[in-house]
Amino acid sequence: MATLKKKFSILHWVVIIYLIAAFSWWAILLYKKNETNYQLQKQLAAYDISFDKAEIESSYRKQKNMIISEGAVFGISILFGLLLINRAYKSELRLNQRLNDFLLSITHELKTPIASLQLVNKTLQRDGLSEDKRKDLLKTGWDESVRLESQVNNILAAAQIEQAYKFNFEKTNLYELAKSRVKRFQKMFPERTIEIIGTENSYAAVDPESIHRVIDNLIHNALKYSAQDTSVKLSVKSQDGKIAIKINDQGSGIPLSERKKIWDKFYRIGNEETREQPGTGLGLWIAKQIVSAHKGKIKYLPNQPQGSTFLITLSTAS
Ligand code: ADP
């Protein structure tokens, strides 16, 4: 695959260089022909007075200007066209690479919890397990099923968004909705601290299921990309006709050069060798699509002294 890509890239550059060289050669040839023609006409005019020298001069200048200006327009058009083709080709390659990464990670993401659940089930069938061991296994089984559920939900959500998902907007208290998600994550990750503050009556017209998905994805990321001993904080505030939902962590943060790309479908920072956390690169893309469908905004803000804040802004419902 990599060598095929390299071969294609070399071929692509050979074609581009050939096109530029061929065009330059034709332009120089035309220019030279005009010069030779002009010199010949000048020589003829020296012997034959019926030749109009002024007309020869004017025709020569006209042709010269035409070759230069049309050549420039044509050259710029070719370069511009090549640049567009090159960009489309590179973005296609990037998308293919991400799709490949996605298929690899999703296979892993789905197979691991399934294998783990099978193992838990098999072990639970054994006789003589202590109560502690049984509880431990049940907790592992629960965690794995939650992980599986979250991945399957994200894949379904991505497919639904692509198929023009119909949002059912209804007046919803976003503070209560966020609080219920915090409670669920706190139950799932009792070793972590997840807090929520804000305006208790923060009503907006939203599709509750989708906004719940956005909040889940952001809380999950905040937990995933920060250390165990740090906390995750949510705030839901209603002010001046707007509701601001912030999800804040003290993790690694996102470098400036990556902040635009993280919203792309399947995009994950780093590569398969360097990534420590599992994922599919769908979470932030889904969040962005859903918030945009609500005519809201979602953005990344660096956190002080370290970490990330994701800010969602939506209009309040009257
Ligand atoms: P993933 O399944 O990889 O988590 P996302 O679309 O949710 O996909 O996120 C895209 C990338 O953005 C992640 O791979 C990660 O590198 C980065 N990212 C997202 N949230 C955070 C965060 N809270 N802290 C640091 N990096 C983050």
Short mmCIF file of C-alpha atoms and ligand atoms in Angstrom, two decimals:
data_model
loop_
_atom_site.label_atom_id
_atom_site.label_comp_id
_atom_site.label_asym_id
_atom_site.label_seq_id
_atom_site.Cartn_x
_atom_site.Cartn_y
_atom_site.Cartn_z
CA MET A 1 0.00 0.00 0.00
CA ALA A 2 2.79 2.44 1.03
CA THR A 3 4.91 1.64 -2.05
CA LEU A 4 1.86 1.99 -4.30
CA LYS A 5 1.21 5.41 -2.76
CA LYS A 6 4.87 6.39 -3.29
CA LYS A 7 4.78 5.24 -6.93
CA PHE A 8 1.57 7.17 -7.51
CA SER A 9 3.06 10.27 -5.91
CA ILE A 10 6.18 10.05 -8.14
CA LEU A 11 3.99 9.60 -11.23
CA HIS A 12 1.88 12.56 -10.18
CA TRP A 13 4.96 14.80 -9.86
CA VAL A 14 6.36 13.56 -13.19
CA VAL A 15 3.08 14.52 -14.92
CA ILE A 16 3.08 17.95 -13.25
CA ILE A 17 6.72 18.66 -14.20
CA TYR A 18 6.08 17.41 -17.75
CA LEU A 19 3.05 19.71 -18.14
CA ILE A 20 4.96 22.77 -16.88
CA ALA A 21 8.00 21.99 -19.06
CA ALA A 22 5.85 21.38 -22.17
CA PHE A 23 3.95 24.61 -21.63
CA SER A 24 7.15 26.65 -21.07
CA TRP A 25 8.70 25.12 -24.18
CA TRP A 26 5.69 26.06 -26.34
CA ALA A 27 5.68 29.61 -24.94
CA ILE A 28 9.42 30.10 -25.66
CA LEU A 29 9.03 28.60 -29.15
CA LEU A 30 6.15 30.94 -29.98
CA TYR A 31 8.05 33.91 -28.64
CA LYS A 32 11.13 33.04 -30.73
CA LYS A 33 9.01 32.51 -33.88
CA ASN A 34 7.52 35.97 -33.45
CA GLU A 35 11.02 37.45 -33.06
CA THR A 36 12.31 35.66 -36.22
CA ASN A 37 9.24 36.71 -38.18
CA TYR A 38 9.74 40.30 -37.11
CA GLN A 39 13.45 40.30 -38.09
CA LEU A 40 12.59 38.80 -41.52
CA GLN A 41 9.85 41.34 -42.16
CA LYS A 42 12.23 44.14 -41.16
CA GLN A 43 14.84 42.88 -43.61
CA LEU A 44 12.24 42.63 -46.39
CA ALA A 45 11.07 46.16 -45.65
CA ALA A 46 14.63 47.42 -46.16
CA TYR A 47 14.50 46.20 -49.82
CA ASP A 48 10.84 46.72 -50.57
CA ILE A 49 9.30 50.11 -49.78
CA SER A 50 5.75 48.73 -50.19
CA PHE A 51 6.17 47.19 -46.71
CA ASP A 52 4.80 49.47 -44.02
CA LYS A 53 7.45 49.60 -41.29
CA ALA A 54 5.08 51.08 -38.72
CA GLU A 55 2.57 48.31 -39.30
CA ILE A 56 5.29 45.64 -39.01
CA GLU A 57 6.39 47.20 -35.74
CA SER A 58 2.84 47.45 -34.37
CA SER A 59 1.92 43.89 -35.43
CA TYR A 60 5.13 42.58 -33.81
CA ARG A 61 4.36 44.37 -30.51
CA LYS A 62 0.76 43.18 -30.55
CA GLN A 63 1.78 39.56 -31.05
CA LYS A 64 4.50 39.83 -28.42
CA ASN A 65 2.08 41.28 -25.85
CA MET A 66 -0.49 38.66 -26.75
CA ILE A 67 2.01 35.81 -26.26
CA ILE A 68 3.13 37.23 -22.91
CA SER A 69 -0.34 38.06 -21.52
CA GLU A 70 -2.16 34.96 -22.79
CA GLY A 71 0.80 32.83 -21.82
CA ALA A 72 0.69 34.27 -18.30
CA VAL A 73 -3.09 33.71 -17.98
CA PHE A 74 -2.79 30.20 -19.38
CA GLY A 75 0.26 29.43 -17.18
CA ILE A 76 -1.44 30.71 -14.02
CA SER A 77 -4.60 28.71 -14.87
CA ILE A 78 -2.55 25.54 -15.34
CA LEU A 79 -0.67 26.12 -12.08
CA PHE A 80 -3.90 26.87 -10.23
CA GLY A 81 -5.56 23.76 -11.67
CA LEU A 82 -2.57 21.62 -10.74
CA LEU A 83 -2.58 23.07 -7.24
CA LEU A 84 -6.28 22.18 -6.83
CA ILE A 85 -5.70 18.65 -8.15
CA ASN A 86 -2.73 18.27 -5.82
CA ARG A 87 -4.77 19.42 -2.83
CA ALA A 88 -7.70 17.14 -3.65
CA TYR A 89 -5.31 14.23 -4.14
CA LYS A 90 -3.56 14.87 -0.81
CA SER A 91 -6.83 15.26 1.09
CA GLU A 92 -8.09 12.01 -0.48
CA LEU A 93 -4.90 10.28 0.70
CA ARG A 94 -5.33 11.69 4.22
CA LEU A 95 -8.97 10.59 4.37
CA ASN A 96 -8.00 7.11 3.19
CA GLN A 97 -5.30 6.91 5.85
CA ARG A 98 -7.76 8.01 8.54
CA LEU A 99 -10.35 5.55 7.30
CA ASN A 100 -7.74 2.79 7.52
CA ASP A 101 -6.80 3.85 11.05
CA PHE A 102 -10.50 3.98 11.93
CA LEU A 103 -11.12 0.45 10.65
CA LEU A 104 -8.13 -0.83 12.59
CA SER A 105 -9.11 0.91 15.80
CA ILE A 106 -12.81 0.07 15.53
CA THR A 107 -11.98 -3.61 15.04
CA HIS A 108 -9.89 -3.41 18.18
CA GLU A 109 -12.48 -1.32 20.03
CA LEU A 110 -15.26 -3.80 19.33
CA LYS A 111 -13.29 -7.00 19.69
CA THR A 112 -11.61 -6.17 23.00
CA PRO A 113 -14.78 -5.63 25.08
CA ILE A 114 -16.44 -8.66 23.46
CA ALA A 115 -13.45 -10.89 24.30
CA SER A 116 -13.34 -9.44 27.78
CA LEU A 117 -17.08 -10.03 28.33
CA GLN A 118 -16.72 -13.62 27.18
CA LEU A 119 -13.86 -14.15 29.61
CA VAL A 120 -15.81 -12.57 32.48
CA ASN A 121 -18.78 -14.80 31.69
CA LYS A 122 -16.63 -17.94 31.57
CA THR A 123 -14.89 -17.12 34.85
CA LEU A 124 -18.19 -16.35 36.58
CA GLN A 125 -19.38 -19.84 35.72
CA ARG A 126 -16.56 -21.37 37.80
CA ASP A 127 -17.43 -22.75 41.22
CA GLY A 128 -15.91 -21.46 44.43
CA LEU A 129 -15.35 -17.84 43.46
CA SER A 130 -15.05 -15.46 46.40
CA GLU A 131 -17.65 -12.69 46.75
CA ASP A 132 -14.95 -10.04 46.14
CA LYS A 133 -13.76 -11.74 42.96
CA ARG A 134 -17.34 -12.04 41.75
CA LYS A 135 -17.96 -8.32 42.37
CA ASP A 136 -14.71 -7.49 40.61
CA LEU A 137 -15.67 -9.52 37.57
CA LEU A 138 -19.15 -8.02 37.45
CA LYS A 139 -17.62 -4.53 37.56
CA THR A 140 -15.22 -5.40 34.70
CA GLY A 141 -18.13 -6.81 32.70
CA TRP A 142 -20.13 -3.64 33.31
CA ASP A 143 -17.23 -1.35 32.29
CA GLU A 144 -16.62 -3.31 29.11
CA SER A 145 -20.27 -3.29 28.14
CA VAL A 146 -20.35 0.50 28.70
CA ARG A 147 -17.30 0.89 26.46
CA LEU A 148 -18.93 -1.26 23.80
CA GLU A 149 -22.18 0.69 24.07
CA SER A 150 -20.38 4.02 23.74
CA GLN A 151 -18.50 2.94 20.59
CA VAL A 152 -21.58 1.41 18.97
CA ASN A 153 -23.60 4.53 19.79
CA ASN A 154 -20.96 6.76 18.23
CA ILE A 155 -20.84 4.68 15.06
CA LEU A 156 -24.64 4.72 14.84
CA ALA A 157 -24.75 8.46 15.55
CA ALA A 158 -22.17 9.08 12.78
CA ALA A 159 -24.19 7.01 10.32
CA GLN A 160 -27.45 8.73 11.32
CA ILE A 161 -25.95 12.22 10.95
CA GLU A 162 -24.76 11.31 7.45
CA GLN A 163 -28.28 10.11 6.59
CA ALA A 164 -29.86 13.47 7.53
CA TYR A 165 -30.91 12.58 11.06
CA LYS A 166 -34.18 14.23 12.11
CA PHE A 167 -33.70 16.19 15.33
CA ASN A 168 -36.66 16.34 17.73
CA PHE A 169 -36.32 19.66 19.48
CA GLU A 170 -37.98 20.06 22.85
CA LYS A 171 -37.59 22.46 25.77
CA THR A 172 -34.96 20.83 28.01
CA ASN A 173 -33.22 21.79 31.21
CA LEU A 174 -29.58 21.46 30.18
CA TYR A 175 -28.30 21.73 33.74
CA GLU A 176 -30.39 18.69 34.73
CA LEU A 177 -29.36 16.83 31.59
CA ALA A 178 -25.64 17.48 32.24
CA LYS A 179 -26.08 16.57 35.91
CA SER A 180 -27.58 13.21 35.00
CA ARG A 181 -24.60 12.50 32.70
CA VAL A 182 -22.14 13.51 35.45
CA LYS A 183 -23.91 11.12 37.84
CA ARG A 184 -23.66 8.28 35.34
CA PHE A 185 -19.95 8.84 34.67
CA GLN A 186 -19.26 9.20 38.39
CA LYS A 187 -20.86 5.79 38.89
CA MET A 188 -18.86 4.30 36.05
CA PHE A 189 -15.58 5.86 37.23
CA PRO A 190 -15.85 6.08 41.04
CA GLU A 191 -12.09 6.64 41.34
CA ARG A 192 -12.37 9.97 39.43
CA THR A 193 -13.78 13.31 40.58
CA ILE A 194 -16.41 14.78 38.26
CA GLU A 195 -18.11 17.99 39.38
CA ILE A 196 -20.87 20.20 38.06
CA ILE A 197 -21.86 23.78 38.87
CA GLY A 198 -24.16 26.30 37.20
CA THR A 199 -27.60 27.77 36.71
CA GLU A 200 -30.19 25.24 37.78
CA ASN A 201 -32.81 26.42 35.29
CA SER A 202 -30.96 26.48 31.98
CA TYR A 203 -33.64 25.78 29.39
CA ALA A 204 -32.97 25.41 25.66
CA ALA A 205 -34.87 23.88 22.75
CA VAL A 206 -32.70 20.86 21.93
CA ASP A 207 -32.84 17.26 20.82
CA PRO A 208 -32.09 15.79 24.28
CA GLU A 209 -30.68 12.51 22.98
CA SER A 210 -28.15 14.25 20.73
CA ILE A 211 -27.02 16.79 23.33
CA HIS A 212 -26.64 13.97 25.80
CA ARG A 213 -24.34 12.28 23.23
CA VAL A 214 -22.27 15.46 22.87
CA ILE A 215 -21.87 15.81 26.65
CA ASP A 216 -21.04 12.11 26.99
CA ASN A 217 -18.35 12.34 24.31
CA LEU A 218 -16.78 15.41 25.92
CA ILE A 219 -16.83 13.99 29.46
CA HIS A 220 -15.46 10.70 28.18
CA ASN A 221 -12.60 12.51 26.37
CA ALA A 222 -11.88 14.66 29.43
CA LEU A 223 -11.52 11.50 31.54
CA LYS A 224 -9.59 9.63 28.85
CA TYR A 225 -7.00 12.34 28.18
CA SER A 226 -6.24 13.36 31.79
CA ALA A 227 -4.52 11.71 34.73
CA GLN A 228 -6.48 9.65 37.28
CA ASP A 229 -5.74 12.06 40.14
CA THR A 230 -7.12 15.11 38.35
CA SER A 231 -10.73 16.22 38.29
CA VAL A 232 -13.17 16.97 35.47
CA LYS A 233 -15.44 19.99 35.88
CA LEU A 234 -18.64 20.89 34.11
CA SER A 235 -20.44 24.18 34.24
CA VAL A 236 -23.80 25.05 32.70
CA LYS A 237 -24.58 28.75 32.83
CA SER A 238 -27.48 30.69 31.44
CA GLN A 239 -26.91 34.37 30.70
CA ASP A 240 -28.19 37.01 28.23
CA GLY A 241 -30.21 34.56 26.15
CA LYS A 242 -27.34 32.10 25.85
CA ILE A 243 -26.42 28.89 27.62
CA ALA A 244 -22.73 28.11 27.99
CA ILE A 245 -21.73 24.52 28.75
CA LYS A 246 -18.08 24.04 29.68
CA ILE A 247 -16.29 20.73 30.10
CA ASN A 248 -12.93 21.22 31.62
CA ASP A 249 -10.00 18.90 32.40
CA GLN A 250 -6.42 19.18 33.57
CA GLY A 251 -4.98 16.74 31.05
CA SER A 252 -2.46 16.99 28.27
CA GLY A 253 -4.33 19.71 26.35
CA ILE A 254 -4.30 20.01 22.56
CA PRO A 255 -1.36 21.64 20.74
CA LEU A 256 -2.13 24.76 18.68
CA SER A 257 -1.26 22.99 15.41
CA GLU A 258 -3.94 20.33 16.03
CA ARG A 259 -6.81 22.51 17.20
CA LYS A 260 -8.43 22.90 13.76
CA LYS A 261 -8.01 19.26 12.73
CA ILE A 262 -9.56 17.62 15.81
CA TRP A 263 -13.05 18.38 14.44
CA ASP A 264 -12.47 16.35 11.26
CA LYS A 265 -14.11 12.96 10.87
CA PHE A 266 -11.86 10.08 12.03
CA TYR A 267 -9.08 12.51 13.04
CA ARG A 268 -6.95 11.40 15.98
CA ILE A 269 -3.77 13.14 17.16
CA GLY A 270 -0.55 11.17 16.62
CA ASN A 271 -0.29 7.77 14.99
CA GLU A 272 -1.16 4.16 15.83
CA GLU A 273 2.26 3.60 17.48
CA THR A 274 2.23 6.67 19.73
CA ARG A 275 -1.43 6.72 20.81
CA GLU A 276 -2.03 5.48 24.32
CA GLN A 277 -5.79 5.83 24.45
CA PRO A 278 -8.31 3.86 22.40
CA GLY A 279 -10.71 5.79 20.20
CA THR A 280 -12.20 6.19 16.75
CA GLY A 281 -11.81 9.90 15.97
CA LEU A 282 -15.60 10.27 15.73
CA GLY A 283 -16.43 11.92 19.08
CA LEU A 284 -15.59 15.55 18.32
CA TRP A 285 -16.84 15.34 14.73
CA ILE A 286 -20.23 14.10 16.01
CA ALA A 287 -20.26 16.83 18.69
CA LYS A 288 -19.60 19.53 16.09
CA GLN A 289 -22.30 18.23 13.71
CA ILE A 290 -24.89 18.06 16.48
CA VAL A 291 -24.11 21.51 17.94
CA SER A 292 -24.17 23.06 14.44
CA ALA A 293 -27.60 21.44 13.80
CA HIS A 294 -28.75 23.30 16.94
CA LYS A 295 -27.37 26.57 15.47
CA GLY A 296 -24.92 26.63 18.36
CA LYS A 297 -21.15 26.85 18.58
CA ILE A 298 -18.54 24.53 20.01
CA LYS A 299 -14.93 25.51 20.49
CA TYR A 300 -11.73 24.46 22.15
CA LEU A 301 -10.07 26.69 24.76
CA PRO A 302 -6.76 25.87 26.41
CA ASN A 303 -7.04 25.50 30.15
CA GLN A 304 -4.72 27.19 32.69
CA PRO A 305 -2.20 25.97 33.87
CA GLN A 306 -2.86 22.87 31.75
CA GLY A 307 -5.62 20.86 30.10
CA SER A 308 -8.58 21.53 27.87
CA THR A 309 -11.93 23.27 28.01
CA PHE A 310 -14.63 22.56 25.47
CA LEU A 311 -17.20 25.34 25.32
CA ILE A 312 -20.68 24.87 23.81
CA THR A 313 -22.93 27.87 23.33
CA LEU A 314 -26.65 27.48 22.63
CA SER A 315 -29.61 29.85 22.64
CA THR A 316 -31.99 29.68 25.58
CA ALA A 317 -35.63 28.68 25.15
CA SER A 318 -38.25 31.22 26.22
P1 ADP B 1 -11.11 9.87 19.90
O1 ADP B 1 -12.00 8.68 19.68
O2 ADP B 1 -9.74 9.67 19.35
O3 ADP B 1 -11.10 10.33 21.33
P2 ADP B 1 -12.35 12.43 19.25
O4 ADP B 1 -12.96 12.89 17.96
O5 ADP B 1 -13.22 12.42 20.43
O6 ADP B 1 -11.74 11.00 18.95
O7 ADP B 1 -11.09 13.35 19.56
C1 ADP B 1 -10.14 13.62 18.51
C2 ADP B 1 -8.74 13.80 19.11
O8 ADP B 1 -8.69 15.00 19.88
C3 ADP B 1 -8.36 12.68 20.07
O9 ADP B 1 -7.74 11.60 19.39
C4 ADP B 1 -7.42 13.38 21.05
O10 ADP B 1 -6.10 13.32 20.56
C5 ADP B 1 -7.89 14.84 21.03
N1 ADP B 1 -8.69 15.18 22.23
C6 ADP B 1 -10.04 15.19 22.34
N2 ADP B 1 -10.44 15.59 23.56
C7 ADP B 1 -9.31 15.84 24.26
C8 ADP B 1 -9.04 16.30 25.61
N3 ADP B 1 -10.02 16.58 26.47
N4 ADP B 1 -7.74 16.45 25.97
C9 ADP B 1 -6.74 16.19 25.10
N5 ADP B 1 -6.93 15.76 23.82
C10 ADP B 1 -8.19 15.58 23.40
#
